[in-house]
């Protein structure tokens, strides 16, 4: 990982009193994946279902694909074979958006 990126991540971790752990081996010119795990007092989390007109909500990929795969599994909808593959792909690999 680039030294500047690494130093920046450690600075942020110190600023917010968190630990920076883990790592991954990937191929390609650049790959960054960050997962944040923690707890908030009840009622303080910013949730998509509380979004109001004018708020920014960012999504990647096609929305609802995993739900469509589940509906197919439960027999609520019948998808064509090619459509089944693309819906189930949303459950098994990250979006490429």
C-alpha positions as a printed NumPy array, in Angstrom:
array([[  0.   ,   0.   ,   0.   ],
       [  1.191,   3.496,  -0.792],
       [  2.945,   5.049,   2.21 ],
       [  0.783,   8.206,   2.122],
       [ -2.442,   6.201,   2.106],
       [ -1.191,   4.038,   4.966],
       [ -0.137,   7.051,   7.033],
       [ -3.484,   8.73 ,   6.377],
       [ -5.39 ,   5.674,   7.559],
       [ -3.318,   5.475,  10.749],
       [ -3.9  ,   9.201,  11.365],
       [ -7.667,   8.714,  11.023],
       [ -7.575,   5.696,  13.325],
       [ -5.756,   7.722,  16.007],
       [ -8.123,  10.676,  15.572],
       [-11.199,   8.546,  16.153],
       [ -9.671,   6.228,  18.762],
       [ -9.983,   3.096,  16.661],
       [ -7.73 ,   0.177,  15.828],
       [ -6.52 ,  -0.405,  12.291],
       [ -6.123,  -4.15 ,  11.771],
       [ -6.049,  -6.725,   9.022],
       [ -4.98 ,  -6.634,   5.461],
       [ -5.589,  -8.37 ,   2.196],
       [ -3.602,  -9.524,  -0.776],
       [ -5.044,  -8.502,  -4.131],
       [ -3.952,  -8.095,  -7.703],
       [ -4.165,  -4.957,  -9.731],
       [ -2.873,  -1.423,  -9.623],
       [ -5.095,  -0.364,  -6.7  ],
       [ -7.595,  -2.08 ,  -4.424],
       [ -8.921,  -0.558,  -1.225],
       [-11.655,  -2.133,   0.849],
       [-12.54 ,  -0.686,   4.233],
       [-14.979,  -2.22 ,   6.692],
       [-15.982,  -0.313,   9.795],
       [-17.494,  -2.216,  12.694],
       [-18.728,  -0.524,  15.8  ],
       [-21.639,   0.473,  17.961],
       [-23.644,   3.65 ,  18.388],
       [-26.12 ,   4.646,  21.041],
       [-29.647,   3.856,  19.904],
       [-31.095,   6.451,  17.563],
       [-27.786,   7.966,  16.387],
       [-27.092,   5.825,  13.311],
       [-27.638,   7.435,   9.91 ],
       [-29.823,   4.936,   8.082],
       [-31.029,   4.825,   4.48 ],
       [-34.621,   4.32 ,   5.607],
       [-34.497,   7.692,   7.378],
       [-33.427,   9.591,   4.246],
       [-35.452,  12.692,   3.416],
       [-35.913,  14.698,   0.23 ],
       [-32.659,  16.492,  -0.513],
       [-30.408,  13.943,   1.273],
       [-27.657,  12.173,  -0.67 ],
       [-28.05 ,   8.379,  -0.779],
       [-25.312,   6.597,  -2.736],
       [-25.773,   3.15 ,  -4.256],
       [-23.663,   1.   ,  -6.511],
       [-24.823,  -1.603,  -8.964],
       [-28.416,  -2.559,  -9.654],
       [-30.639,  -2.326,  -6.603],
       [-32.86 ,  -5.245,  -5.626],
       [-30.914,  -7.993,  -7.388],
       [-30.285, -10.051,  -4.218],
       [-33.946,  -9.639,  -3.167],
       [-34.996, -10.871,  -6.613],
       [-32.784, -13.966,  -6.217],
       [-34.389, -14.681,  -2.83 ],
       [-37.895, -14.246,  -4.269],
       [-36.978, -16.76 ,  -6.987],
       [-35.703, -19.228,  -4.377],
       [-38.921, -18.902,  -2.366],
       [-41.055, -19.433,  -5.476],
       [-42.605, -15.952,  -5.453],
       [-41.229, -15.204,  -8.928],
       [-39.969, -17.396, -11.769],
       [-36.896, -16.115, -13.55 ],
       [-35.361, -17.261, -16.812],
       [-32.052, -19.122, -16.439],
       [-29.864, -16.186, -17.52 ],
       [-31.732, -13.838, -15.221],
       [-31.287, -16.273, -12.3  ],
       [-27.505, -16.225, -12.819],
       [-27.3  , -12.434, -12.83 ],
       [-29.583, -12.076,  -9.776],
       [-27.616, -14.638,  -7.769],
       [-24.331, -12.976,  -8.765],
       [-25.439,  -9.984,  -6.654],
       [-25.398, -12.27 ,  -3.619],
       [-21.966, -13.726,  -4.252],
       [-19.737, -10.951,  -5.602],
       [-19.335,  -7.228,  -4.977],
       [-20.707,  -4.684,  -7.386],
       [-18.358,  -3.574, -10.126],
       [-19.806,  -0.051, -10.202]])
